[in-house]
Tab-separated table of C-alpha atoms and ligand atoms in Angstrom:
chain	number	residue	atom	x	y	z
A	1	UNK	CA	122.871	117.965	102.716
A	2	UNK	CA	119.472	116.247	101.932
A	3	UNK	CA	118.589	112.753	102.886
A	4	UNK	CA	117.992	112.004	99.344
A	5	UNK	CA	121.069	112.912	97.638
A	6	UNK	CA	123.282	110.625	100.062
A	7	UNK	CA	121.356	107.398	98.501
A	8	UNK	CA	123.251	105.906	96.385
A	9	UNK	CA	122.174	106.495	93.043
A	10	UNK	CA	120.687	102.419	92.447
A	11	UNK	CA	118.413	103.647	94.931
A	12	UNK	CA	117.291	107.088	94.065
A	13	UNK	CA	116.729	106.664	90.512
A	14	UNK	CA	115.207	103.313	91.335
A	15	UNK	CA	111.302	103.643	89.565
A	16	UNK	CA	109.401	103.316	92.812
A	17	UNK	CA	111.667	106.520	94.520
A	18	UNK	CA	111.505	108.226	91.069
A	19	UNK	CA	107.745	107.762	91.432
A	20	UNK	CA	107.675	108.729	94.811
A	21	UNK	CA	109.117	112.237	93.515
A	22	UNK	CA	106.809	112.577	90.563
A	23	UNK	CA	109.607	111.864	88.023
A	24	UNK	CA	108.993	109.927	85.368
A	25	UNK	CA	109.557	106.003	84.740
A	26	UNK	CA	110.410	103.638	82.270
A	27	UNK	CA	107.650	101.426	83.414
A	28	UNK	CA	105.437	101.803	86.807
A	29	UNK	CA	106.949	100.269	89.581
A	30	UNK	CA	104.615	98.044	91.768
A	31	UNK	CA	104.845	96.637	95.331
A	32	UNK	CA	101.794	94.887	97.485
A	33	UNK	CA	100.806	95.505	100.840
A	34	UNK	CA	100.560	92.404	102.955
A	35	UNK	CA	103.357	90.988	100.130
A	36	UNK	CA	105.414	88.974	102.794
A	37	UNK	CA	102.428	86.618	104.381
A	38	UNK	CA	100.233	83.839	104.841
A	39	UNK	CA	99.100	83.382	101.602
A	40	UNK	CA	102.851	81.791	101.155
A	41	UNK	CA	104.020	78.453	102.008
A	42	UNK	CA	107.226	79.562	103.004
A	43	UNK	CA	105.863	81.999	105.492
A	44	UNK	CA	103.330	79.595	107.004
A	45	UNK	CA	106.632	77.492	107.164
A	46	UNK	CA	107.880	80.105	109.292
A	47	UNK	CA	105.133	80.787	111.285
A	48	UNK	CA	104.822	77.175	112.473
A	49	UNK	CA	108.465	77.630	114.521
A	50	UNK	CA	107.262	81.108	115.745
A	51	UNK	CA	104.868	83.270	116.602
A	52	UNK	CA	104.139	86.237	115.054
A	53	UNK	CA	105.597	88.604	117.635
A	54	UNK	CA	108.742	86.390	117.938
A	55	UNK	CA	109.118	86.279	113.851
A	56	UNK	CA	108.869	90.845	114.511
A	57	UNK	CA	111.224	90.895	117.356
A	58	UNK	CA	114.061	88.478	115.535
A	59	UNK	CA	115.730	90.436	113.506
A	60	UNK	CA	117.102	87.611	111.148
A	61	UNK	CA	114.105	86.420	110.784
A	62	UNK	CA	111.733	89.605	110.393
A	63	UNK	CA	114.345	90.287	107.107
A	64	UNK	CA	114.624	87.037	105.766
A	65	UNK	CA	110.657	87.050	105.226
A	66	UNK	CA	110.762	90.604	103.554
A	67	UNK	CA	113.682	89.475	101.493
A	68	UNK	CA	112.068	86.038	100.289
A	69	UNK	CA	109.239	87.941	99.219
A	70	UNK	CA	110.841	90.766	97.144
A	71	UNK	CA	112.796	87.776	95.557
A	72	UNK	CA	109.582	85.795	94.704
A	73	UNK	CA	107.853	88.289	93.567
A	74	UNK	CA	110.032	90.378	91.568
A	75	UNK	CA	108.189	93.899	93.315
A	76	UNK	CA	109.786	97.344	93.027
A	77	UNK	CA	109.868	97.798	96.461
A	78	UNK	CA	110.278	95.755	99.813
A	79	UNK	CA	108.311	96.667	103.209
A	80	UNK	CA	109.706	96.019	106.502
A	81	UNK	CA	108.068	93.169	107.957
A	82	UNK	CA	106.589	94.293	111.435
A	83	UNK	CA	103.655	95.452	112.598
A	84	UNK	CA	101.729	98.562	112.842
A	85	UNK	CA	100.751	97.780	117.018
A	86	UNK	CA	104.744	97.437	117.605
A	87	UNK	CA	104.626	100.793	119.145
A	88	UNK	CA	101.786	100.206	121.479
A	89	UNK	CA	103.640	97.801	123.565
A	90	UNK	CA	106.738	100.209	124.969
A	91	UNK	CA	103.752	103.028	125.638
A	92	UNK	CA	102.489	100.908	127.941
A	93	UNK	CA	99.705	98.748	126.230
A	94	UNK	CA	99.583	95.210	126.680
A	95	UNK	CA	99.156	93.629	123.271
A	96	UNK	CA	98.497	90.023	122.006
A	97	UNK	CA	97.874	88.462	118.730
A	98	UNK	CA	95.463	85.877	119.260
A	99	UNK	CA	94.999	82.925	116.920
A	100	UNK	CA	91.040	83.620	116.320
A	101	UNK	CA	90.226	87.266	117.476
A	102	UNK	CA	93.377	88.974	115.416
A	103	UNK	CA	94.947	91.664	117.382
A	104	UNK	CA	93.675	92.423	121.206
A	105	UNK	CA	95.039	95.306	123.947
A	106	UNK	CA	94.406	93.857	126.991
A	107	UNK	CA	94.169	96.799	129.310
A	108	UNK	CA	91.696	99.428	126.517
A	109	UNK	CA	92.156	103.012	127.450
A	110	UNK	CA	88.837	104.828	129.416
A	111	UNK	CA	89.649	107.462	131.069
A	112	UNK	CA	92.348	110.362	131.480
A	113	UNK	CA	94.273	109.058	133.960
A	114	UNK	CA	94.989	105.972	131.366
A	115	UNK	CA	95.789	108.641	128.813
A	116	UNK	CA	98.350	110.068	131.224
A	117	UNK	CA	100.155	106.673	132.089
A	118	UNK	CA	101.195	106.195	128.522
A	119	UNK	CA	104.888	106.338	127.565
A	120	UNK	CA	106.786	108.747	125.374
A	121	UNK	CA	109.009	105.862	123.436
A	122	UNK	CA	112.777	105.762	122.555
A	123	UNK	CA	112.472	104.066	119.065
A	124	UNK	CA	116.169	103.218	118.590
A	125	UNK	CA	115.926	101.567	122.230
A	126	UNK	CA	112.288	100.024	122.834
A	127	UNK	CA	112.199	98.856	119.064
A	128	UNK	CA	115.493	98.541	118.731
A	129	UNK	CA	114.755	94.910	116.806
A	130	UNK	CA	112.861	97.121	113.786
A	131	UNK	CA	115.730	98.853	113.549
A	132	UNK	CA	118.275	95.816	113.202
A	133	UNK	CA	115.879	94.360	111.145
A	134	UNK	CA	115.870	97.124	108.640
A	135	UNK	CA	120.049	97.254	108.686
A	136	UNK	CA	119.923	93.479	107.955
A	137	UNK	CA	117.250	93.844	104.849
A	138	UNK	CA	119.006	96.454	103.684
A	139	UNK	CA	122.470	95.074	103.664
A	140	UNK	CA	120.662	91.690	102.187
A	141	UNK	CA	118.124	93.607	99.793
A	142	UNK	CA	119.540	93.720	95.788
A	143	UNK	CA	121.481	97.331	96.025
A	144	UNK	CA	118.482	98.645	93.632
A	145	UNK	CA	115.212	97.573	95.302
A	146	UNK	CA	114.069	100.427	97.687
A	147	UNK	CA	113.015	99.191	101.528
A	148	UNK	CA	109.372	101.007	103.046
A	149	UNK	CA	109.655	101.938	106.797
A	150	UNK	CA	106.203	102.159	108.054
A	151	UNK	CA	104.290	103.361	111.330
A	152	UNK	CA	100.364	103.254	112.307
A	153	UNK	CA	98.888	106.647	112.123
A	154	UNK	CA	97.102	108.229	115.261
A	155	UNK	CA	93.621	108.016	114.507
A	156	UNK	CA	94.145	104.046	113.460
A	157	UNK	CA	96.419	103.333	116.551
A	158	UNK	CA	94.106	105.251	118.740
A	159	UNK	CA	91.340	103.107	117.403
A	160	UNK	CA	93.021	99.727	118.454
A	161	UNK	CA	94.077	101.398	122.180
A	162	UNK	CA	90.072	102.330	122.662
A	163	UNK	CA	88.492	99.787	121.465
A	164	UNK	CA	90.756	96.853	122.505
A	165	UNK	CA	90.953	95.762	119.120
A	166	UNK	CA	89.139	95.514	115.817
A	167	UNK	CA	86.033	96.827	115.138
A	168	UNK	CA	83.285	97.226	112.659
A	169	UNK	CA	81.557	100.731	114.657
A	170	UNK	CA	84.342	102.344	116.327
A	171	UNK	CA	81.137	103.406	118.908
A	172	UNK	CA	83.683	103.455	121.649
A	173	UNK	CA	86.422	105.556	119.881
A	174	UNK	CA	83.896	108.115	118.844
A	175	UNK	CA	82.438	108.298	122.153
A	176	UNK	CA	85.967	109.000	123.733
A	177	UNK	CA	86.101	111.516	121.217
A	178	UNK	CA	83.258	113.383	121.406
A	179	UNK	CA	83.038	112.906	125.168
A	180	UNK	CA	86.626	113.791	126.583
A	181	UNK	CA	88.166	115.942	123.428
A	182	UNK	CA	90.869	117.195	125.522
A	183	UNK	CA	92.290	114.000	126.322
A	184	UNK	CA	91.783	112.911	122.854
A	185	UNK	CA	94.124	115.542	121.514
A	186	UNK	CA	96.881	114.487	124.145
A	187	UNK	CA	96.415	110.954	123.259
A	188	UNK	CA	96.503	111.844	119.577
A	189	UNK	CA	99.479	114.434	119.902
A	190	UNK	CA	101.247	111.761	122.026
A	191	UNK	CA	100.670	109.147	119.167
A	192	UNK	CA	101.893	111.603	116.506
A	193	UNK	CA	105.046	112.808	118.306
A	194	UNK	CA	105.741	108.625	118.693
A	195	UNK	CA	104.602	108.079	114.856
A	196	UNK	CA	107.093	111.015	113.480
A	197	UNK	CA	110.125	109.846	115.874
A	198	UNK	CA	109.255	106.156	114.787
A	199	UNK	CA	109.334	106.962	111.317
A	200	UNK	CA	112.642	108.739	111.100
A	201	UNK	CA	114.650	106.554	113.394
A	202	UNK	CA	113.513	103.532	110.729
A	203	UNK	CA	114.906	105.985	107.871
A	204	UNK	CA	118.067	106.813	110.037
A	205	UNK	CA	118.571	102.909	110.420
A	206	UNK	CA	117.973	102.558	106.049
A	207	UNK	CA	114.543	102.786	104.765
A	208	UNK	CA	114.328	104.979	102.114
A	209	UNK	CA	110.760	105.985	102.099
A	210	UNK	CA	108.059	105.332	104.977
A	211	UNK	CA	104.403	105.066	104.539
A	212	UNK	CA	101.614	105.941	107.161
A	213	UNK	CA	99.025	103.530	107.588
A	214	UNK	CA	95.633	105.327	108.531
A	215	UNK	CA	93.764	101.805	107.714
A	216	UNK	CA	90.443	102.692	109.860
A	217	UNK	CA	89.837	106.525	109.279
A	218	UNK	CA	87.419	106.046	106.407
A	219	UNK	CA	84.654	105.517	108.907
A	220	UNK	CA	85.093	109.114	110.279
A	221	UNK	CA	83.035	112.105	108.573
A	222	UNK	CA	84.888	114.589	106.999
A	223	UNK	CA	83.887	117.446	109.571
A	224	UNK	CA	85.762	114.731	112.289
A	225	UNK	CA	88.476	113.828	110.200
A	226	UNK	CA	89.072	117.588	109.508
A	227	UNK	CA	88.776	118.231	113.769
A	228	UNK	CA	89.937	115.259	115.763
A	229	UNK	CA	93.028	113.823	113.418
A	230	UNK	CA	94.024	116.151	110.271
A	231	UNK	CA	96.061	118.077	112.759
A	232	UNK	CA	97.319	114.618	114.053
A	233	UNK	CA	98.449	113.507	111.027
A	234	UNK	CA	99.924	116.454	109.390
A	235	UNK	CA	102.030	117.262	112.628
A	236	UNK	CA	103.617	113.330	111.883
A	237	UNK	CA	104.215	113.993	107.799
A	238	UNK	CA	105.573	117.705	108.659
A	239	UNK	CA	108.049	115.921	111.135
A	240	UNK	CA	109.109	113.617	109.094
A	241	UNK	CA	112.746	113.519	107.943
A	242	UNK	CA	113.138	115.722	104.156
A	243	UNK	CA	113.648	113.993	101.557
A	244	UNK	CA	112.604	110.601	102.557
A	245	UNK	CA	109.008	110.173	100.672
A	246	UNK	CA	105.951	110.437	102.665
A	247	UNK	CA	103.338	107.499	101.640
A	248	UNK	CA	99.872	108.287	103.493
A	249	UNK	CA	97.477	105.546	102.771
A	250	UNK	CA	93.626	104.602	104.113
A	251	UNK	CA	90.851	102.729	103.245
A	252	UNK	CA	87.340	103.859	102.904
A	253	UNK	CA	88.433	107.191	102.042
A	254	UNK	CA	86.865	108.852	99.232
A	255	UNK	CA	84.716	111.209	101.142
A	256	UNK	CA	88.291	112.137	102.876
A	257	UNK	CA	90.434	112.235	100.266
A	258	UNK	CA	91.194	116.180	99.584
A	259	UNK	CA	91.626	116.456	103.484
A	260	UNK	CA	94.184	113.849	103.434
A	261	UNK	CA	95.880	115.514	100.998
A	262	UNK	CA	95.687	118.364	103.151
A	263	UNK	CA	97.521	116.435	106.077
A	264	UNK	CA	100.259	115.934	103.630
A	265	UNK	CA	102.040	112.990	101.726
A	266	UNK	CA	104.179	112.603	98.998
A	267	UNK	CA	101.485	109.833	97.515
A	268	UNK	CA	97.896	109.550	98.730
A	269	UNK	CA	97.402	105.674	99.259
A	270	UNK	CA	93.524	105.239	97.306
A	271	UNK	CA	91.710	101.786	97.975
A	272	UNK	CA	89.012	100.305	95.346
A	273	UNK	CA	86.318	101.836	96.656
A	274	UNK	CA	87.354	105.320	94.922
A	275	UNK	CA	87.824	105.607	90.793
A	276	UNK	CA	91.840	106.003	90.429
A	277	UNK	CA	91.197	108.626	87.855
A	278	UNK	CA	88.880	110.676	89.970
A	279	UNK	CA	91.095	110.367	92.509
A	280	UNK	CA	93.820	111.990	90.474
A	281	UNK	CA	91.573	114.469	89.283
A	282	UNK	CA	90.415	115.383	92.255
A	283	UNK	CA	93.946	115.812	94.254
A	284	UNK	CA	96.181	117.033	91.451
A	285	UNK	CA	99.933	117.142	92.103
A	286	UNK	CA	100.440	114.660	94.283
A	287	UNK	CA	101.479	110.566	93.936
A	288	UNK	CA	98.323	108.471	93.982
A	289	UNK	CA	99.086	104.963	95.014
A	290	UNK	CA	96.847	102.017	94.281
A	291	UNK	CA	94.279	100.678	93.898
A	292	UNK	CA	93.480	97.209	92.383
A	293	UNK	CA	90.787	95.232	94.653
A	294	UNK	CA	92.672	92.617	96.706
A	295	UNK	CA	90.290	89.744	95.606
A	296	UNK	CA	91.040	90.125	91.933
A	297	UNK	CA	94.116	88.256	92.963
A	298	UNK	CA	91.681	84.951	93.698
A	299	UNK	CA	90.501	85.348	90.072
A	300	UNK	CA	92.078	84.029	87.338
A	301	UNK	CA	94.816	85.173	84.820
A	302	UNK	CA	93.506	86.765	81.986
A	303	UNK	CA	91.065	88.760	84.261
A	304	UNK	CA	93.667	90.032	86.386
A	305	UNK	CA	95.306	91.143	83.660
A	306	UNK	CA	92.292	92.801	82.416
A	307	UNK	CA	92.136	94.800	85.765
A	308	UNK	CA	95.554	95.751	85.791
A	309	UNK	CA	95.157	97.434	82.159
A	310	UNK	CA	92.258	99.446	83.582
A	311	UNK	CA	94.387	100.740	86.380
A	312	UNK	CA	97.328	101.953	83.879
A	313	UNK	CA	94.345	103.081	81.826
A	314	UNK	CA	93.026	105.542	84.240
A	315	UNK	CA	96.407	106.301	85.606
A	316	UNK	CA	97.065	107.309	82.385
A	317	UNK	CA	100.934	107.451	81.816
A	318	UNK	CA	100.818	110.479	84.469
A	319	UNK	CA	104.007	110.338	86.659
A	320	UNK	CA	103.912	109.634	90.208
A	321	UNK	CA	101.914	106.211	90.006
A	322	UNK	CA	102.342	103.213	92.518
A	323	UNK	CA	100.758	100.118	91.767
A	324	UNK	CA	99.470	98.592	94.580
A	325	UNK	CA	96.209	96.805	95.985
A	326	UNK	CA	93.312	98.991	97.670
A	327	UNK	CA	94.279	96.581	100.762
A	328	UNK	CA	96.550	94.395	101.837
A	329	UNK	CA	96.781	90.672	100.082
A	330	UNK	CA	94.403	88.400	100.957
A	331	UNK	CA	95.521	84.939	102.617
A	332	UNK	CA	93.548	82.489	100.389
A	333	UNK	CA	95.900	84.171	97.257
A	334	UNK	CA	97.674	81.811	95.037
A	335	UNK	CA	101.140	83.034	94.786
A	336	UNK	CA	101.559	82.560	91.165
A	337	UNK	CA	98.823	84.962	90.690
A	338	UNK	CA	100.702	87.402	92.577
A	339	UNK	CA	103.693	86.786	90.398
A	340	UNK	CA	101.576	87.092	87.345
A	341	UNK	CA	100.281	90.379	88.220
A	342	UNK	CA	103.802	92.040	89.227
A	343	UNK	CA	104.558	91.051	85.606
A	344	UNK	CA	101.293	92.566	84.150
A	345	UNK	CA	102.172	95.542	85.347
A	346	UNK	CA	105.696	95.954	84.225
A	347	UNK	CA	104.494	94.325	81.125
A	348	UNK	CA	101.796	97.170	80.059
A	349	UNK	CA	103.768	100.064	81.990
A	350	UNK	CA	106.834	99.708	79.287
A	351	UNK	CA	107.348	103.378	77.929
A	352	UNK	CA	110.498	104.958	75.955
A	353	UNK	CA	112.486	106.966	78.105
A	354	UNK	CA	111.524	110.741	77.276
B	401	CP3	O1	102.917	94.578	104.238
B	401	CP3	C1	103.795	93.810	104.676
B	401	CP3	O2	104.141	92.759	104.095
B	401	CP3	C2	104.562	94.242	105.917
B	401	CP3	C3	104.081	93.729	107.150
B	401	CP3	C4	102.807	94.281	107.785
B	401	CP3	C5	102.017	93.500	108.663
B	401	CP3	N1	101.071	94.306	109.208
B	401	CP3	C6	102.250	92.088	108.934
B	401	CP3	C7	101.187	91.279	109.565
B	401	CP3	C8	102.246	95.562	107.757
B	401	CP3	C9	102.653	96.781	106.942
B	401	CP3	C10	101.156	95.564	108.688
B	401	CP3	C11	100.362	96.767	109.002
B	401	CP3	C12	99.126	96.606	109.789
B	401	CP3	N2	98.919	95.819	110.886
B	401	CP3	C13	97.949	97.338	109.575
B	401	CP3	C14	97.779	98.393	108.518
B	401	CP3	C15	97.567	97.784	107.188
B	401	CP3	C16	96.198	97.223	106.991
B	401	CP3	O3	96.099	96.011	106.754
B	401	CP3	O4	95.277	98.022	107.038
B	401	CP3	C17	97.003	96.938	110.538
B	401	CP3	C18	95.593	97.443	110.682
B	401	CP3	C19	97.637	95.987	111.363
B	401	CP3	C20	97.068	95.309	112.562
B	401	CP3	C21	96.999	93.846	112.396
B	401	CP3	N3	98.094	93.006	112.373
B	401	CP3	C22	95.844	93.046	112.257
B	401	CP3	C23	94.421	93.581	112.221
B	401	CP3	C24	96.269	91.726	112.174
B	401	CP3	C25	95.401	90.494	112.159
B	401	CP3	C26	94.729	90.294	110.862
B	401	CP3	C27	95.546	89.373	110.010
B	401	CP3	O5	95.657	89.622	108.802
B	401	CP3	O6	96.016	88.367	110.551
B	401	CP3	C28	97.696	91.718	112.204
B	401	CP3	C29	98.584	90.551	112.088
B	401	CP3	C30	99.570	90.570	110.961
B	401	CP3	N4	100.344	91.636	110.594
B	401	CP3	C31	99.928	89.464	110.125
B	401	CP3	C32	100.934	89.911	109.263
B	401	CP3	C33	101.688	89.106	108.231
B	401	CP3	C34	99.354	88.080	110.211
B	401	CP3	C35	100.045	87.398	111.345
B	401	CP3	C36	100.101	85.907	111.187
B	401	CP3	O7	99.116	85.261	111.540
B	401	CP3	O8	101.140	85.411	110.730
């Protein structure tokens, strides 16, 4: 028996898993990266009693704040609040989220022998607190709103374990690539056999699709992407658990965007640098999620609306369509305007049932 046809049937004909399957909807469901954040008061609330790896490792806590945000805004879909460099700390990296500098990785990987002291991990153990954090959205979660498990992909994790962090270049990460491709492709097969374990232990615990976040891998040709991570990535997607959608998303992409396919995914994740209808066009039949700029969301009403209606324009009724942003929210976004666009898009989406 599938994964899919023991969801109970709230869930699986729910628009954003009917989406996720290419069926079509009665209106296009819509749900925003980055939706449980800053940019709301009741987060910052949180925030100000703990930090943010406390609020990921509490798992009352980590679900109330993906709960209150599926409530506020009235979204199709709710993603497990956690973080993408979870999964870096039981394989042996020592990570910190600093105030000013965003994420760092205190001890950046160099050489082989660092390659070789990382950690297989034990998902249901070492991150045991996603897990009870997904089991308490889900039991909390209205029986028809769908929850997104969600893991870094290898190139992007591989990125922050190199470099020690963020970075505008990537100089070092190509260097370790082009330099010492052998241990590249053991770091990178090590990442992917910890992505696709990570990914299906969430879904065991209740998430009912997972998306792959590849946030970084737009500043890679396409002859790299295509030699040091497509086989990364499509060894995580083809591991995955059937029947439990497959979001892969990046930024940055539209030079990569037929390779991604390639790597697999139920729904190629597009951001606003890339036409939504080209997109389509260009990757046929396959879910296309996006692709609204975040910083429309700082403009005002009517112009958001305005931008929404040329999203549904290009996606043009076709099914397998998940609104989203390009990116994830941006912290100086008023939360009404968030509201406002969830609404816009159900709003303009409405279609007869065929
Ligand atoms: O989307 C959601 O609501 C779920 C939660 C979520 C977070 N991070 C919470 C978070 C998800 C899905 C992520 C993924 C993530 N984390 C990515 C991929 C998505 C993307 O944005 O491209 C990346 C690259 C990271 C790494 C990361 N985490 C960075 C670079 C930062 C610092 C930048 C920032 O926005 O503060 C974080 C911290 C982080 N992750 C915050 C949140 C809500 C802010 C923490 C805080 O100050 O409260």
């Amino acid at each position: 028996m599938s994964m899919t046809s023991r969801l109970p049937a709230a869930l699986l004909d729910s628009p954003f898993m009917r989406a996720c399957r290419r069926e079509p909807t009665t209106y296009t469901p819509v749900w925003l990266m980055r939706q449980a954040g800053r940019y709301m008061e009741s987060y910052r609330r949180m925030r100000a009693r703990v930090s943010f790896l406390e609020l990921c490792k509490t798992p009352a806590l980590a679900a109330e704040v993906t709960v209150d945000a599926v409530e506020r805004l009235g979204v199709d879909a709710a993603i497990i609040f956690a973080d993408i460099l979870l999964i870096l700390e039981p394989m042996g990296m020592q990570l910190e989220f600093s105030a000013g500098d965003g994420p760092l990785l205190h001890n950046p990987l160099r050489t082989a022998a660092d390659v070789e002291r990382l950690q297989e991990v034990d998902a249901a153990e070492s991150l045991s607190f996603v897990m009870q954090a997904i089991r308490a959205t889900r039991a909390a979660l209205a029986p028809n709103v769908p929850l997104i498990g969600f893991a870094g992909a290898p190139f992007t994790l591989a990125s922050y374990m190199i470099e020690g962090g963020s970075s505008r270049q990537y100089t070092r990460t190509k260097q370790f690539m082009y330099t010492q491709p052998q241990v590249w492709h053991a770091l990178m097969a090590l990442l992917a056999r910890n992505a696709a374990h990570y990914l299906n232990t969430q879904a065991a615990a209740g998430a009912q699709a997972v998306q792959l976040f590849d946030s970084w891998v737009g500043n890679l040709s396409p002859a790299d992407y295509r030699t040091f991570v497509l086989p990364h990535s499509r060894e995580v997607i083809v591991s995955t658990t059937p029947g439990v959608p497959v979001l892969h998303f990046g930024t940055g992409t539209n030079a990569l965007l037929e390779l991604m396919r390639e790597a697999g995914g139920d729904v190629i994740g597009v951001d606003f640098r890339v036409e939504l209808d080209n997109a389509w066009q260009r990757l046929g039949d396959v879910g296309i999620q996006g692709n609204l700029d975040p910083a429309v969301l700082v403009a005002e009403r009517p112009y958001i609306r305005q931008r929404v209606r040329e999203i549904l324009r290009q996606a043009d009724g076709r099914s397998g369509h998940v609104f989203n942003l390009g990116h994830g929210i941006l912290p100086t976004t008023p939360v009404d305007n968030v509201r406002a666009l969830v609404d816009d898009v159900h709003e303009l989406s409405t279609r007869e049932p065929s």
